[in-house]
């Protein structure tokens, strides 16, 4: 089952038949052809397999996790693939990442959603753990879903990442998080994450070393 599903996910990716001056790769999700411009000089400007896994899940589970008219934020949006798919599925999306990634992120998001979506997506800076209350005040920001794909890797900002999850997550917020396990730090972060959130494995892909989680605040997990 793992191999069949992974093959199906990877079939959603295609490449240009003719080499152009601007590197891009394409994806088929939510009934649309999505073209993503990448940059090879930055981890955050590349489409990683976790983003494909989460995009595929959102599309194929759109009845159980109905995004229509829902407020959705993606943290560490990178190239924007997951945010684009969520927007095409009817969500009101805020795609966030570091300042240096916003130009490419905004280009991809707008190019692939303009005149195609119910709601116009928003691209916004979010440096984990910094100015959270100022930029995302608890009193006025309510997100139905937090999306995250491959946000835990070898970097020194895991404390700030956990703080950001905590700040953005209300009692009824659902976190959908695709995570690739590479190093021991990933296992350690999952343990720390579970001090604040109930965590449920909803899909597992051993061949990719990726696990897809659903999480909610402690005691709030819906059956």
Short mmCIF file of C-alpha atoms in Angstrom, two decimals, residues 1-2 22 39 54 61 66 75-76 84 101 103 107 109 111 117 131 137 162-163 175 183 187 192-193 205 218:
data_model
loop_
_atom_site.label_atom_id
_atom_site.label_comp_id
_atom_site.label_asym_id
_atom_site.label_seq_id
_atom_site.Cartn_x
_atom_site.Cartn_y
_atom_site.Cartn_z
CA UNK A 1 0.00 0.00 0.00
CA UNK A 2 2.84 2.35 0.86
CA UNK A 22 13.45 29.85 -15.74
CA UNK A 39 15.68 28.08 -6.46
CA UNK A 54 0.46 16.68 2.40
CA UNK A 61 -9.44 13.59 2.02
CA UNK A 66 -13.18 20.14 4.23
CA UNK A 75 4.11 27.72 8.27
CA UNK A 76 7.36 27.26 6.39
CA UNK A 84 -1.76 26.63 -3.43
CA UNK A 101 11.64 33.50 0.57
CA UNK A 103 9.31 36.96 -3.31
CA UNK A 107 5.11 34.63 -7.29
CA UNK A 109 1.05 31.46 -5.05
CA UNK A 111 0.57 32.65 -10.50
CA UNK A 117 -9.90 30.30 -6.31
CA UNK A 131 6.83 39.17 17.02
CA UNK A 137 -2.54 38.65 17.64
CA UNK A 162 7.20 24.87 19.02
CA UNK A 163 6.42 28.36 20.35
CA UNK A 175 -2.69 20.77 12.74
CA UNK A 183 18.11 12.71 12.51
CA UNK A 187 12.37 12.22 17.33
CA UNK A 192 8.44 17.83 23.06
CA UNK A 193 5.53 18.56 20.72
CA UNK A 205 5.14 6.21 4.26
CA UNK A 218 -4.11 18.45 24.72
#
